[in-house]
Amino acid sequence: MSDQTLNDLFLHQLKDTYFAENAILKAIPTLMDASTSDDLKLALGVHLDETSGQIKRLEEVFGIIGAKPEGVECKAILGIIAEGEEVIEEFAGSEALDAGIIAAAQAVEHYEITRYGTLYAWANQLGLDEAAELLKDTLIEEENTDQILSDLAESSVNEEADQD
Ligand SMILES: [Fe+2]
Ligand SMILES: [Fe+2]
């Protein structure tokens, strides 16, 4: 049996999430540029700023456990981002584009919600109270972003996409 512990698992997932957030920080401007709805551009812009803060929080968590901030490649987020880019290419100029962008962005948020939910639970289990608070703050931002995107889709974007 391996002698790896929950501490090791926590650090590994922290690195995975750090890599993912940095990839997301680079991907959001692509989604913003492609969006035709001003409300969608605005929502993505707000979350771009939040994402910078989330990266700083992760760096604080690395500090709390005495580790240096570094990423490990997260194949899942690269796949989710690549799918979003495919949608942008395939639906460029289409009424349905913004609906596709929202769906791609929500896939990112759901990925992050699962990661931060786990990191928060593990930080609590490990007695890392300060880290748990930081992770919870980010978890709430990801959940709020997901809700804002759902509201935007359901209040206008889906209907605009459905023009024929
Ligand atoms: Fe994030
Ligand atoms: Fe996010």
mmCIF file with all atom_site columns, C-alpha atoms and ligand atoms in Angstrom:
data_model
loop_
_atom_site.group_PDB
_atom_site.id
_atom_site.type_symbol
_atom_site.label_atom_id
_atom_site.label_alt_id
_atom_site.label_comp_id
_atom_site.label_asym_id
_atom_site.label_entity_id
_atom_site.label_seq_id
_atom_site.pdbx_PDB_ins_code
_atom_site.Cartn_x
_atom_site.Cartn_y
_atom_site.Cartn_z
_atom_site.occupancy
_atom_site.B_iso_or_equiv
_atom_site.pdbx_formal_charge
_atom_site.auth_seq_id
_atom_site.auth_comp_id
_atom_site.auth_asym_id
_atom_site.auth_atom_id
_atom_site.pdbx_PDB_model_num
ATOM   1   C  CA . MET A 1 1   ? 0.000   0.000  0.000   1.00 0.00 ? 1   MET A CA 1
ATOM   2   C  CA . SER A 1 2   ? 1.196   3.516  -0.799  1.00 0.00 ? 2   SER A CA 1
ATOM   3   C  CA . ASP A 1 3   ? 1.979   5.732  2.178   1.00 0.00 ? 3   ASP A CA 1
ATOM   4   C  CA . GLN A 1 4   ? 0.324   8.754  0.558   1.00 0.00 ? 4   GLN A CA 1
ATOM   5   C  CA . THR A 1 5   ? -1.994  10.651 2.907   1.00 0.00 ? 5   THR A CA 1
ATOM   6   C  CA . LEU A 1 6   ? -4.984  12.973 2.705   1.00 0.00 ? 6   LEU A CA 1
ATOM   7   C  CA . ASN A 1 7   ? -2.471  15.824 3.048   1.00 0.00 ? 7   ASN A CA 1
ATOM   8   C  CA . ASP A 1 8   ? -0.786  14.633 -0.151  1.00 0.00 ? 8   ASP A CA 1
ATOM   9   C  CA . LEU A 1 9   ? -4.116  14.335 -1.897  1.00 0.00 ? 9   LEU A CA 1
ATOM   10  C  CA . PHE A 1 10  ? -5.060  17.862 -0.775  1.00 0.00 ? 10  PHE A CA 1
ATOM   11  C  CA . LEU A 1 11  ? -1.798  19.260 -2.149  1.00 0.00 ? 11  LEU A CA 1
ATOM   12  C  CA . HIS A 1 12  ? -2.242  17.406 -5.428  1.00 0.00 ? 12  HIS A CA 1
ATOM   13  C  CA . GLN A 1 13  ? -5.770  18.721 -5.897  1.00 0.00 ? 13  GLN A CA 1
ATOM   14  C  CA . LEU A 1 14  ? -4.627  22.215 -4.952  1.00 0.00 ? 14  LEU A CA 1
ATOM   15  C  CA . LYS A 1 15  ? -2.021  22.089 -7.749  1.00 0.00 ? 15  LYS A CA 1
ATOM   16  C  CA . ASP A 1 16  ? -4.579  20.728 -10.184 1.00 0.00 ? 16  ASP A CA 1
ATOM   17  C  CA . THR A 1 17  ? -6.972  23.567 -9.338  1.00 0.00 ? 17  THR A CA 1
ATOM   18  C  CA . TYR A 1 18  ? -4.177  26.150 -9.541  1.00 0.00 ? 18  TYR A CA 1
ATOM   19  C  CA . PHE A 1 19  ? -3.369  24.947 -13.054 1.00 0.00 ? 19  PHE A CA 1
ATOM   20  C  CA . ALA A 1 20  ? -7.078  25.009 -13.952 1.00 0.00 ? 20  ALA A CA 1
ATOM   21  C  CA . GLU A 1 21  ? -7.641  28.573 -12.681 1.00 0.00 ? 21  GLU A CA 1
ATOM   22  C  CA . ASN A 1 22  ? -4.647  29.853 -14.637 1.00 0.00 ? 22  ASN A CA 1
ATOM   23  C  CA . ALA A 1 23  ? -5.971  28.158 -17.782 1.00 0.00 ? 23  ALA A CA 1
ATOM   24  C  CA . ILE A 1 24  ? -9.428  29.674 -17.121 1.00 0.00 ? 24  ILE A CA 1
ATOM   25  C  CA . LEU A 1 25  ? -7.892  33.150 -16.676 1.00 0.00 ? 25  LEU A CA 1
ATOM   26  C  CA . LYS A 1 26  ? -6.496  32.836 -20.202 1.00 0.00 ? 26  LYS A CA 1
ATOM   27  C  CA . ALA A 1 27  ? -9.697  31.362 -21.660 1.00 0.00 ? 27  ALA A CA 1
ATOM   28  C  CA . ILE A 1 28  ? -12.294 33.859 -20.359 1.00 0.00 ? 28  ILE A CA 1
ATOM   29  C  CA . PRO A 1 29  ? -11.157 36.733 -22.659 1.00 0.00 ? 29  PRO A CA 1
ATOM   30  C  CA . THR A 1 30  ? -11.714 34.442 -25.665 1.00 0.00 ? 30  THR A CA 1
ATOM   31  C  CA . LEU A 1 31  ? -15.295 33.822 -24.506 1.00 0.00 ? 31  LEU A CA 1
ATOM   32  C  CA . MET A 1 32  ? -15.791 37.575 -23.893 1.00 0.00 ? 32  MET A CA 1
ATOM   33  C  CA . ASP A 1 33  ? -14.511 38.518 -27.348 1.00 0.00 ? 33  ASP A CA 1
ATOM   34  C  CA . ALA A 1 34  ? -16.812 36.006 -29.001 1.00 0.00 ? 34  ALA A CA 1
ATOM   35  C  CA . SER A 1 35  ? -19.945 37.035 -27.047 1.00 0.00 ? 35  SER A CA 1
ATOM   36  C  CA . THR A 1 36  ? -22.433 39.271 -28.823 1.00 0.00 ? 36  THR A CA 1
ATOM   37  C  CA . SER A 1 37  ? -24.562 40.024 -25.733 1.00 0.00 ? 37  SER A CA 1
ATOM   38  C  CA . ASP A 1 38  ? -23.311 42.973 -23.651 1.00 0.00 ? 38  ASP A CA 1
ATOM   39  C  CA . ASP A 1 39  ? -24.761 41.393 -20.504 1.00 0.00 ? 39  ASP A CA 1
ATOM   40  C  CA . LEU A 1 40  ? -22.829 38.198 -21.170 1.00 0.00 ? 40  LEU A CA 1
ATOM   41  C  CA . LYS A 1 41  ? -19.597 40.126 -21.844 1.00 0.00 ? 41  LYS A CA 1
ATOM   42  C  CA . LEU A 1 42  ? -20.127 42.001 -18.574 1.00 0.00 ? 42  LEU A CA 1
ATOM   43  C  CA . ALA A 1 43  ? -20.798 38.854 -16.536 1.00 0.00 ? 43  ALA A CA 1
ATOM   44  C  CA . LEU A 1 44  ? -17.696 37.186 -17.959 1.00 0.00 ? 44  LEU A CA 1
ATOM   45  C  CA . GLY A 1 45  ? -15.643 40.324 -17.279 1.00 0.00 ? 45  GLY A CA 1
ATOM   46  C  CA . VAL A 1 46  ? -16.719 40.392 -13.640 1.00 0.00 ? 46  VAL A CA 1
ATOM   47  C  CA . HIS A 1 47  ? -15.761 36.738 -13.315 1.00 0.00 ? 47  HIS A CA 1
ATOM   48  C  CA . LEU A 1 48  ? -12.404 37.373 -14.990 1.00 0.00 ? 48  LEU A CA 1
ATOM   49  C  CA . ASP A 1 49  ? -11.572 39.752 -12.115 1.00 0.00 ? 49  ASP A CA 1
ATOM   50  C  CA . GLU A 1 50  ? -12.865 37.250 -9.569  1.00 0.00 ? 50  GLU A CA 1
ATOM   51  C  CA . THR A 1 51  ? -10.685 34.562 -11.131 1.00 0.00 ? 51  THR A CA 1
ATOM   52  C  CA . SER A 1 52  ? -7.557  36.675 -10.523 1.00 0.00 ? 52  SER A CA 1
ATOM   53  C  CA . GLY A 1 53  ? -8.561  36.913 -6.864  1.00 0.00 ? 53  GLY A CA 1
ATOM   54  C  CA . GLN A 1 54  ? -9.204  33.181 -6.711  1.00 0.00 ? 54  GLN A CA 1
ATOM   55  C  CA . ILE A 1 55  ? -5.673  32.501 -7.949  1.00 0.00 ? 55  ILE A CA 1
ATOM   56  C  CA . LYS A 1 56  ? -4.355  34.705 -5.121  1.00 0.00 ? 56  LYS A CA 1
ATOM   57  C  CA . ARG A 1 57  ? -6.479  32.772 -2.621  1.00 0.00 ? 57  ARG A CA 1
ATOM   58  C  CA . LEU A 1 58  ? -5.010  29.496 -3.850  1.00 0.00 ? 58  LEU A CA 1
ATOM   59  C  CA . GLU A 1 59  ? -1.536  30.999 -3.397  1.00 0.00 ? 59  GLU A CA 1
ATOM   60  C  CA . GLU A 1 60  ? -2.511  31.855 0.185   1.00 0.00 ? 60  GLU A CA 1
ATOM   61  C  CA . VAL A 1 61  ? -3.622  28.268 0.742   1.00 0.00 ? 61  VAL A CA 1
ATOM   62  C  CA . PHE A 1 62  ? -0.270  26.992 -0.597  1.00 0.00 ? 62  PHE A CA 1
ATOM   63  C  CA . GLY A 1 63  ? 1.374   29.350 1.907   1.00 0.00 ? 63  GLY A CA 1
ATOM   64  C  CA . ILE A 1 64  ? -0.739  28.046 4.804   1.00 0.00 ? 64  ILE A CA 1
ATOM   65  C  CA . ILE A 1 65  ? 0.439   24.472 4.188   1.00 0.00 ? 65  ILE A CA 1
ATOM   66  C  CA . GLY A 1 66  ? 4.040   25.579 3.560   1.00 0.00 ? 66  GLY A CA 1
ATOM   67  C  CA . ALA A 1 67  ? 4.083   24.593 -0.116  1.00 0.00 ? 67  ALA A CA 1
ATOM   68  C  CA . LYS A 1 68  ? 5.153   26.634 -3.097  1.00 0.00 ? 68  LYS A CA 1
ATOM   69  C  CA . PRO A 1 69  ? 2.392   27.514 -5.581  1.00 0.00 ? 69  PRO A CA 1
ATOM   70  C  CA . GLU A 1 70  ? 2.689   25.340 -8.657  1.00 0.00 ? 70  GLU A CA 1
ATOM   71  C  CA . GLY A 1 71  ? 0.319   23.624 -11.037 1.00 0.00 ? 71  GLY A CA 1
ATOM   72  C  CA . VAL A 1 72  ? 0.001   20.099 -12.320 1.00 0.00 ? 72  VAL A CA 1
ATOM   73  C  CA . GLU A 1 73  ? -1.613  19.692 -15.711 1.00 0.00 ? 73  GLU A CA 1
ATOM   74  C  CA . CYS A 1 74  ? -5.357  19.281 -15.410 1.00 0.00 ? 74  CYS A CA 1
ATOM   75  C  CA . LYS A 1 75  ? -6.559  17.421 -18.498 1.00 0.00 ? 75  LYS A CA 1
ATOM   76  C  CA . ALA A 1 76  ? -10.197 17.876 -17.554 1.00 0.00 ? 76  ALA A CA 1
ATOM   77  C  CA . ILE A 1 77  ? -10.151 21.677 -17.739 1.00 0.00 ? 77  ILE A CA 1
ATOM   78  C  CA . LEU A 1 78  ? -8.121  21.654 -20.960 1.00 0.00 ? 78  LEU A CA 1
ATOM   79  C  CA . GLY A 1 79  ? -10.802 19.433 -22.497 1.00 0.00 ? 79  GLY A CA 1
ATOM   80  C  CA . ILE A 1 80  ? -13.632 21.666 -21.267 1.00 0.00 ? 80  ILE A CA 1
ATOM   81  C  CA . ILE A 1 81  ? -11.885 24.795 -22.608 1.00 0.00 ? 81  ILE A CA 1
ATOM   82  C  CA . ALA A 1 82  ? -11.174 23.100 -25.956 1.00 0.00 ? 82  ALA A CA 1
ATOM   83  C  CA . GLU A 1 83  ? -14.853 22.220 -26.302 1.00 0.00 ? 83  GLU A CA 1
ATOM   84  C  CA . GLY A 1 84  ? -15.781 25.861 -25.675 1.00 0.00 ? 84  GLY A CA 1
ATOM   85  C  CA . GLU A 1 85  ? -13.385 26.972 -28.407 1.00 0.00 ? 85  GLU A CA 1
ATOM   86  C  CA . GLU A 1 86  ? -14.947 24.439 -30.776 1.00 0.00 ? 86  GLU A CA 1
ATOM   87  C  CA . VAL A 1 87  ? -18.408 25.876 -30.122 1.00 0.00 ? 87  VAL A CA 1
ATOM   88  C  CA . ILE A 1 88  ? -17.131 29.409 -30.815 1.00 0.00 ? 88  ILE A CA 1
ATOM   89  C  CA . GLU A 1 89  ? -15.664 28.284 -34.126 1.00 0.00 ? 89  GLU A CA 1
ATOM   90  C  CA . GLU A 1 90  ? -18.625 26.219 -35.168 1.00 0.00 ? 90  GLU A CA 1
ATOM   91  C  CA . PHE A 1 91  ? -21.293 28.807 -34.248 1.00 0.00 ? 91  PHE A CA 1
ATOM   92  C  CA . ALA A 1 92  ? -19.499 32.033 -35.201 1.00 0.00 ? 92  ALA A CA 1
ATOM   93  C  CA . GLY A 1 93  ? -22.064 34.389 -36.721 1.00 0.00 ? 93  GLY A CA 1
ATOM   94  C  CA . SER A 1 94  ? -25.005 32.280 -35.540 1.00 0.00 ? 94  SER A CA 1
ATOM   95  C  CA . GLU A 1 95  ? -27.869 33.495 -33.316 1.00 0.00 ? 95  GLU A CA 1
ATOM   96  C  CA . ALA A 1 96  ? -27.144 30.467 -31.138 1.00 0.00 ? 96  ALA A CA 1
ATOM   97  C  CA . LEU A 1 97  ? -23.540 31.473 -30.383 1.00 0.00 ? 97  LEU A CA 1
ATOM   98  C  CA . ASP A 1 98  ? -24.159 33.189 -27.026 1.00 0.00 ? 98  ASP A CA 1
ATOM   99  C  CA . ALA A 1 99  ? -26.212 30.243 -25.764 1.00 0.00 ? 99  ALA A CA 1
ATOM   100 C  CA . GLY A 1 100 ? -23.273 27.989 -26.653 1.00 0.00 ? 100 GLY A CA 1
ATOM   101 C  CA . ILE A 1 101 ? -20.818 30.297 -24.879 1.00 0.00 ? 101 ILE A CA 1
ATOM   102 C  CA . ILE A 1 102 ? -22.942 30.263 -21.721 1.00 0.00 ? 102 ILE A CA 1
ATOM   103 C  CA . ALA A 1 103 ? -23.086 26.458 -21.822 1.00 0.00 ? 103 ALA A CA 1
ATOM   104 C  CA . ALA A 1 104 ? -19.302 26.293 -22.207 1.00 0.00 ? 104 ALA A CA 1
ATOM   105 C  CA . ALA A 1 105 ? -18.771 28.755 -19.332 1.00 0.00 ? 105 ALA A CA 1
ATOM   106 C  CA . GLN A 1 106 ? -21.155 26.797 -17.105 1.00 0.00 ? 106 GLN A CA 1
ATOM   107 C  CA . ALA A 1 107 ? -19.226 23.597 -17.787 1.00 0.00 ? 107 ALA A CA 1
ATOM   108 C  CA . VAL A 1 108 ? -16.157 25.421 -16.424 1.00 0.00 ? 108 VAL A CA 1
ATOM   109 C  CA . GLU A 1 109 ? -18.076 26.634 -13.341 1.00 0.00 ? 109 GLU A CA 1
ATOM   110 C  CA . HIS A 1 110 ? -19.406 23.174 -12.587 1.00 0.00 ? 110 HIS A CA 1
ATOM   111 C  CA . TYR A 1 111 ? -15.912 21.743 -12.850 1.00 0.00 ? 111 TYR A CA 1
ATOM   112 C  CA . GLU A 1 112 ? -14.695 24.378 -10.392 1.00 0.00 ? 112 GLU A CA 1
ATOM   113 C  CA . ILE A 1 113 ? -17.609 23.784 -8.016  1.00 0.00 ? 113 ILE A CA 1
ATOM   114 C  CA . THR A 1 114 ? -16.710 20.096 -7.731  1.00 0.00 ? 114 THR A CA 1
ATOM   115 C  CA . ARG A 1 115 ? -13.028 20.914 -7.153  1.00 0.00 ? 115 ARG A CA 1
ATOM   116 C  CA . TYR A 1 116 ? -13.620 23.611 -4.529  1.00 0.00 ? 116 TYR A CA 1
ATOM   117 C  CA . GLY A 1 117 ? -16.315 21.541 -2.820  1.00 0.00 ? 117 GLY A CA 1
ATOM   118 C  CA . THR A 1 118 ? -13.803 18.738 -2.341  1.00 0.00 ? 118 THR A CA 1
ATOM   119 C  CA . LEU A 1 119 ? -10.924 21.027 -1.337  1.00 0.00 ? 119 LEU A CA 1
ATOM   120 C  CA . TYR A 1 120 ? -13.168 22.718 1.229   1.00 0.00 ? 120 TYR A CA 1
ATOM   121 C  CA . ALA A 1 121 ? -14.238 19.393 2.739   1.00 0.00 ? 121 ALA A CA 1
ATOM   122 C  CA . TRP A 1 122 ? -10.666 18.116 2.881   1.00 0.00 ? 122 TRP A CA 1
ATOM   123 C  CA . ALA A 1 123 ? -9.362  21.372 4.420   1.00 0.00 ? 123 ALA A CA 1
ATOM   124 C  CA . ASN A 1 124 ? -11.988 21.005 7.154   1.00 0.00 ? 124 ASN A CA 1
ATOM   125 C  CA . GLN A 1 125 ? -11.065 17.362 7.715   1.00 0.00 ? 125 GLN A CA 1
ATOM   126 C  CA . LEU A 1 126 ? -7.380  18.329 7.985   1.00 0.00 ? 126 LEU A CA 1
ATOM   127 C  CA . GLY A 1 127 ? -8.127  21.114 10.486  1.00 0.00 ? 127 GLY A CA 1
ATOM   128 C  CA . LEU A 1 128 ? -6.971  23.804 8.030   1.00 0.00 ? 128 LEU A CA 1
ATOM   129 C  CA . ASP A 1 129 ? -9.634  26.284 9.101   1.00 0.00 ? 129 ASP A CA 1
ATOM   130 C  CA . GLU A 1 130 ? -8.149  29.372 7.466   1.00 0.00 ? 130 GLU A CA 1
ATOM   131 C  CA . ALA A 1 131 ? -7.635  27.532 4.182   1.00 0.00 ? 131 ALA A CA 1
ATOM   132 C  CA . ALA A 1 132 ? -11.201 26.193 4.379   1.00 0.00 ? 132 ALA A CA 1
ATOM   133 C  CA . GLU A 1 133 ? -12.553 29.755 4.677   1.00 0.00 ? 133 GLU A CA 1
ATOM   134 C  CA . LEU A 1 134 ? -10.586 30.903 1.615   1.00 0.00 ? 134 LEU A CA 1
ATOM   135 C  CA . LEU A 1 135 ? -11.779 27.904 -0.411  1.00 0.00 ? 135 LEU A CA 1
ATOM   136 C  CA . LYS A 1 136 ? -15.356 28.500 0.693   1.00 0.00 ? 136 LYS A CA 1
ATOM   137 C  CA . ASP A 1 137 ? -15.175 32.140 -0.475  1.00 0.00 ? 137 ASP A CA 1
ATOM   138 C  CA . THR A 1 138 ? -14.174 30.949 -3.940  1.00 0.00 ? 138 THR A CA 1
ATOM   139 C  CA . LEU A 1 139 ? -16.779 28.168 -3.947  1.00 0.00 ? 139 LEU A CA 1
ATOM   140 C  CA . ILE A 1 140 ? -19.489 30.793 -3.333  1.00 0.00 ? 140 ILE A CA 1
ATOM   141 C  CA . GLU A 1 141 ? -18.192 32.941 -6.225  1.00 0.00 ? 141 GLU A CA 1
ATOM   142 C  CA . GLU A 1 142 ? -18.248 29.949 -8.590  1.00 0.00 ? 142 GLU A CA 1
ATOM   143 C  CA . GLU A 1 143 ? -21.805 29.048 -7.525  1.00 0.00 ? 143 GLU A CA 1
ATOM   144 C  CA . ASN A 1 144 ? -22.948 32.655 -7.957  1.00 0.00 ? 144 ASN A CA 1
ATOM   145 C  CA . THR A 1 145 ? -21.385 32.827 -11.420 1.00 0.00 ? 145 THR A CA 1
ATOM   146 C  CA . ASP A 1 146 ? -23.137 29.636 -12.430 1.00 0.00 ? 146 ASP A CA 1
ATOM   147 C  CA . GLN A 1 147 ? -26.453 31.115 -11.249 1.00 0.00 ? 147 GLN A CA 1
ATOM   148 C  CA . ILE A 1 148 ? -25.871 34.419 -13.061 1.00 0.00 ? 148 ILE A CA 1
ATOM   149 C  CA . LEU A 1 149 ? -25.179 32.505 -16.290 1.00 0.00 ? 149 LEU A CA 1
ATOM   150 C  CA . SER A 1 150 ? -28.329 30.391 -15.846 1.00 0.00 ? 150 SER A CA 1
ATOM   151 C  CA . ASP A 1 151 ? -30.398 33.526 -15.270 1.00 0.00 ? 151 ASP A CA 1
ATOM   152 C  CA . LEU A 1 152 ? -28.937 35.180 -18.348 1.00 0.00 ? 152 LEU A CA 1
ATOM   153 C  CA . ALA A 1 153 ? -29.652 32.126 -20.505 1.00 0.00 ? 153 ALA A CA 1
ATOM   154 C  CA . GLU A 1 154 ? -33.185 31.726 -19.223 1.00 0.00 ? 154 GLU A CA 1
ATOM   155 C  CA . SER A 1 155 ? -34.128 35.421 -19.233 1.00 0.00 ? 155 SER A CA 1
ATOM   156 C  CA . SER A 1 156 ? -32.963 36.281 -22.753 1.00 0.00 ? 156 SER A CA 1
ATOM   157 C  CA . VAL A 1 157 ? -30.116 34.455 -24.444 1.00 0.00 ? 157 VAL A CA 1
ATOM   158 C  CA . ASN A 1 158 ? -31.865 31.120 -25.061 1.00 0.00 ? 158 ASN A CA 1
ATOM   159 C  CA . GLU A 1 159 ? -34.831 32.866 -26.639 1.00 0.00 ? 159 GLU A CA 1
ATOM   160 C  CA . GLU A 1 160 ? -32.567 34.967 -28.873 1.00 0.00 ? 160 GLU A CA 1
ATOM   161 C  CA . ALA A 1 161 ? -30.771 31.783 -29.886 1.00 0.00 ? 161 ALA A CA 1
ATOM   162 C  CA . ASP A 1 162 ? -34.022 30.197 -30.958 1.00 0.00 ? 162 ASP A CA 1
ATOM   163 C  CA . GLN A 1 163 ? -34.668 32.332 -34.062 1.00 0.00 ? 163 GLN A CA 1
ATOM   164 C  CA . ASP A 1 164 ? -35.500 30.677 -37.279 1.00 0.00 ? 164 ASP A CA 1
HETATM 165 FE FE . FE  B 2 .   ? -12.416 29.970 -10.579 1.00 0.00 ? 1   FE  B FE 1
HETATM 166 FE FE . FE  B 2 .   ? -15.237 30.243 -12.196 1.00 0.00 ? 2   FE  B FE 1
#
